[in-house]
Coordinates of C-alpha atoms in Angstrom, one line a residue:
X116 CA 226.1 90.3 111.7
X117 CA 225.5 88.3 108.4
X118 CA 224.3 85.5 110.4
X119 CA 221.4 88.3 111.9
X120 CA 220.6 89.3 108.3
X121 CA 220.0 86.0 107.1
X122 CA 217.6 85.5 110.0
X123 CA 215.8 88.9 109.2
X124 CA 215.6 88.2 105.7
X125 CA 214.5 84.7 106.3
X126 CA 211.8 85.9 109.1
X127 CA 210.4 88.0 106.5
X128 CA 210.3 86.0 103.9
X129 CA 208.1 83.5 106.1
X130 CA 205.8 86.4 106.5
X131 CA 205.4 87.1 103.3
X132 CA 204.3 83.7 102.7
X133 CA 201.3 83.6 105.6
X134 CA 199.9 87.0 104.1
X135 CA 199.8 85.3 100.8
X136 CA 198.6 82.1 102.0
X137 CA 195.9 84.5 104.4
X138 CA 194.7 86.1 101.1
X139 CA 194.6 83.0 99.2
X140 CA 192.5 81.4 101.8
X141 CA 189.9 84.7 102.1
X142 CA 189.3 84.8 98.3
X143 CA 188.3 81.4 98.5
X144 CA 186.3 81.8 101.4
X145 CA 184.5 85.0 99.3
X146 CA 184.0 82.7 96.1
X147 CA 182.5 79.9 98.4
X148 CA 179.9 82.1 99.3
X149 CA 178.6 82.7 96.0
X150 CA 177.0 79.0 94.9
X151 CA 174.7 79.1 98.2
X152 CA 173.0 82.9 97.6
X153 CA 172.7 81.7 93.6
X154 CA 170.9 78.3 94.9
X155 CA 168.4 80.5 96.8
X156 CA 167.5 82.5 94.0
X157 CA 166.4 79.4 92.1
X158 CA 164.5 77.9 95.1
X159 CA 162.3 81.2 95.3
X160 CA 161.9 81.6 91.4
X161 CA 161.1 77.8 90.6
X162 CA 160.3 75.9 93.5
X163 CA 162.5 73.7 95.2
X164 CA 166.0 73.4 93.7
X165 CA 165.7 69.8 92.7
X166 CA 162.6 70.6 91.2
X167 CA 164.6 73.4 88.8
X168 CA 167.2 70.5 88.8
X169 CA 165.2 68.3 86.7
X170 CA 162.6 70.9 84.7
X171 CA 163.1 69.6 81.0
X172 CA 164.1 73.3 79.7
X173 CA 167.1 73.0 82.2
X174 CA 166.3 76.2 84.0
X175 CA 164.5 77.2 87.1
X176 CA 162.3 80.7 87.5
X177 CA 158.6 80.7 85.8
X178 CA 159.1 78.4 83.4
X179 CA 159.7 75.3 85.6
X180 CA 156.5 76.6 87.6
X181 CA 154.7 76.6 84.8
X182 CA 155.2 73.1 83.4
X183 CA 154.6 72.3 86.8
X184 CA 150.8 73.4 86.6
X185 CA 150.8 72.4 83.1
X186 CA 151.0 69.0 84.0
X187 CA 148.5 69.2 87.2
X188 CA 145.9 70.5 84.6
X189 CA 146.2 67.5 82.2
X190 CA 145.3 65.4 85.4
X191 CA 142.6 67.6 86.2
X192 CA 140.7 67.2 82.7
X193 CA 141.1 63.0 82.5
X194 CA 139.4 62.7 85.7
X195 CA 137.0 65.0 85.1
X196 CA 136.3 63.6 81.4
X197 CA 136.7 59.4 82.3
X198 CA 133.1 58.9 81.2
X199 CA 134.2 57.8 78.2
X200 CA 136.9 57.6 75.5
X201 CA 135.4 61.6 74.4
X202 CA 134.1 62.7 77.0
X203 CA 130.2 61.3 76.5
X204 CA 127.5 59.2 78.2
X205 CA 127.2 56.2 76.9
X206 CA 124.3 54.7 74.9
X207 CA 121.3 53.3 76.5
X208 CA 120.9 50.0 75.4
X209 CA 117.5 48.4 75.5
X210 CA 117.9 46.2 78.9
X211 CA 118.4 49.1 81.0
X212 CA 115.5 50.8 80.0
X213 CA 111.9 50.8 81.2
X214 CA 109.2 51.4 78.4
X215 CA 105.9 52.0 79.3
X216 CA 103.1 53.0 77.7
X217 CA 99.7 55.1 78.0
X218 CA 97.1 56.7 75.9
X219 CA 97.5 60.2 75.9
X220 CA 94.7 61.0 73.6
X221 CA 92.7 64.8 74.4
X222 CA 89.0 64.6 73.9
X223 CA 88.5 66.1 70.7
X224 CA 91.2 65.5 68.8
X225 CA 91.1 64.0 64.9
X226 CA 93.9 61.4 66.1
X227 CA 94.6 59.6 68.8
X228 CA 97.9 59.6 70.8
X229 CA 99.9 57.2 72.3
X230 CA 102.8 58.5 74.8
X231 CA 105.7 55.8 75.1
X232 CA 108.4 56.4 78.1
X233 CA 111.5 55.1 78.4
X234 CA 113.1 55.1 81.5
X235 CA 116.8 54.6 82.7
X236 CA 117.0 52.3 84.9
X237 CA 120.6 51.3 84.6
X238 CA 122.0 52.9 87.3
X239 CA 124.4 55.3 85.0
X240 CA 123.6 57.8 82.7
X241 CA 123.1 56.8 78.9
X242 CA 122.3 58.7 75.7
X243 CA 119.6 58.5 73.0
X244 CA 119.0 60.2 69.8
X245 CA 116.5 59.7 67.1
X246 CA 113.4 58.1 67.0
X247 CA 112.7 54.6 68.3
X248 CA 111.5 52.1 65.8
X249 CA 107.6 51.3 66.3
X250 CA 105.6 48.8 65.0
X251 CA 101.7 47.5 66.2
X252 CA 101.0 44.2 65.9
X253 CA 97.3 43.6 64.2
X254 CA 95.1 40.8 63.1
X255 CA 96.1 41.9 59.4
X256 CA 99.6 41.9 60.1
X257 CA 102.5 44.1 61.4
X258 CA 102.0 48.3 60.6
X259 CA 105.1 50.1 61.1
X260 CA 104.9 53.5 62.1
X261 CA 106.1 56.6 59.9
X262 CA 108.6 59.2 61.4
X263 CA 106.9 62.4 61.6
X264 CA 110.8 64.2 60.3
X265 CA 110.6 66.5 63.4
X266 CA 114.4 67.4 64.8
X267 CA 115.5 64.6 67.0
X268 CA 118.5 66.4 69.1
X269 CA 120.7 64.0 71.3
X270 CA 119.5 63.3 75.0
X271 CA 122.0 62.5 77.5
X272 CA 119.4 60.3 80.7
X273 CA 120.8 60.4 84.1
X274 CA 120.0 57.4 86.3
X275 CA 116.4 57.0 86.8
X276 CA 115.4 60.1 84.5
X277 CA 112.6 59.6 81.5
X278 CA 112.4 60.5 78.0
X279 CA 108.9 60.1 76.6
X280 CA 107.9 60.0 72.5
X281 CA 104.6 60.1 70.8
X282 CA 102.6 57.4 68.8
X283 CA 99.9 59.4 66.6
X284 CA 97.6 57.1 64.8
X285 CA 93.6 57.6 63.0
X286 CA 91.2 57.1 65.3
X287 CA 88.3 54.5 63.9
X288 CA 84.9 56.1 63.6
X289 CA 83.6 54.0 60.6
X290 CA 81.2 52.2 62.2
X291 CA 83.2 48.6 61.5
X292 CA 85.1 46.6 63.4
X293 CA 88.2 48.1 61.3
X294 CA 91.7 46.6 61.9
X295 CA 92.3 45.5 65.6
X296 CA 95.8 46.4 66.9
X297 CA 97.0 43.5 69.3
X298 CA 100.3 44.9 70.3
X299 CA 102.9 47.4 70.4
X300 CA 106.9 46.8 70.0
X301 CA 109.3 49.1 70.7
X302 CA 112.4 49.1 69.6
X303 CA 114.9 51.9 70.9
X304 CA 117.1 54.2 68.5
X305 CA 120.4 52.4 67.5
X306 CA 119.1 49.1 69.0
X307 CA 118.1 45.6 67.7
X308 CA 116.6 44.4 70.4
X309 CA 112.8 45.1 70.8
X310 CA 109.8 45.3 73.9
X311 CA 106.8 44.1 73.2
X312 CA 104.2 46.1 75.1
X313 CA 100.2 45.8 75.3
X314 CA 98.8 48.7 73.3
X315 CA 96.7 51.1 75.2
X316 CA 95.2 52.8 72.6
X317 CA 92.4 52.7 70.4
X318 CA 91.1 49.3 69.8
X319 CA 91.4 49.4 66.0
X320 CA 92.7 51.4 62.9
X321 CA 90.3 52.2 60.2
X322 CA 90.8 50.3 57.1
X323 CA 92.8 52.4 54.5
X324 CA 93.6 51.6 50.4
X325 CA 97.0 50.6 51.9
X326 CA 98.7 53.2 50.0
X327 CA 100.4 54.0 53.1
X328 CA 101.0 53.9 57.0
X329 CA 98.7 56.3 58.8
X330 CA 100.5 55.5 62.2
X331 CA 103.5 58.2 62.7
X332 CA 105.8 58.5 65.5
X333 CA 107.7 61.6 67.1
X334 CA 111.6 61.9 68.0
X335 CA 112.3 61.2 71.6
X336 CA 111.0 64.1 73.6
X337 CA 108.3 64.9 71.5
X338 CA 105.5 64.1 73.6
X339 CA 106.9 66.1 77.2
X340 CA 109.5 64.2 79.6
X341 CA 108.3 62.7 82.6
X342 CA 110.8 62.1 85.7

């Protein structure tokens, strides 16, 4: 009979042990369960979980998303802006530009007028503001021309687009041969190097006291813009 107890005893004791070892094994099957739901959560707040992985503020959800776009919109704007270091056109410099010149003078009038275009032909757009410098060349020597003080707001010329300025001058009805005008040079505005055009004008400027210019010019845009 004690041999039967011991047996019992020891059968159940074994028992005991596989129901514990059963439990042990289901609450660790339960707390496996719990990383992979939590993992999905992130995935649907943030993205993809290695993007919520690396997000600087160490969390997934909106905030990841939102550096996300953050970043996408920085991108954006530099491509968009690459025209230059701000954002601008360029300045037209003299050799892209083709300067032309007609008289523009209306029957009538107490001065004559002198339209001067300048046209970009540099095959990317370039910006001006100002007034060009303008000088006539004469048989008495070089007159420079007076600016007139009018606004001179910045123009931005896309490829093969034309800005066109005025040239007012006295028109010589004195009867004498006056002061003959031989040339025109134009320089444009923030440039140093000049065009020297044939002057389509009058033939001659009345003789003044020389107390001043009576040749003005007008910004750019001044006298209508061709295309």
């Amino acid at each position: 009979m004690r041999v039967r107890k011991l047996t019992i005893a020891a059968m159940a004791l074994a028992a005991g042990l596989s129901l514990t070892a059963c439990q042990n094994d289901d609450d660790a099957a339960g707390q496996s369960t719990a990383p992979p739901a939590a993992s999905t959560a992130s995935s649907s707040d943030g993205g993809s979980g290695s993007d919520s992985a690396e997000s600087p503020n160490g969390t997934g959800g909106p905030e990841g998303t939102e550096g996300s776009g953050g970043t996408g919109g920085t991108g954006g704007n530099a491509g968009t802006d690459g025209a230059g270091e701000d954002g601008k056109a360029a300045k037209c410099s003299t050799d892209e530009l083709e300067i032309t010149a007609i008289d523009a003078t209306v029957g009538g009038d107490a001065e004559g007028t002198v339209a001067v275009d300048l046209k970009n032909g540099g095959g990317r757009d370039c910006s001006m503001a100002g007034y060009a410098g303008v000088d006539l060349k004469t048989n008495y020597g070089t007159v420079s021309a007076e600016r007139t003080g009018d606004p001179a707001p910045r123009i931005v010329l896309k490829d093969g687009e034309t800005v066109t300025f005025g040239i007012t001058y006295p028109i010589n009805d004195s009867g004498g041969s006056g002061v003959r005008i031989t040339g025109l040079v134009v320089t444009p505005p923030d440039e140093t190097k000049s065009v020297t055009l044939d002057w389509p004008g009058g033939s001659s400027l009345p003789v003044t006291d020389g107390s001043g210019t009576p040749v003005r010019v007008g910004p750019l845009g001044s006298a209508g813009q061709g295309g």
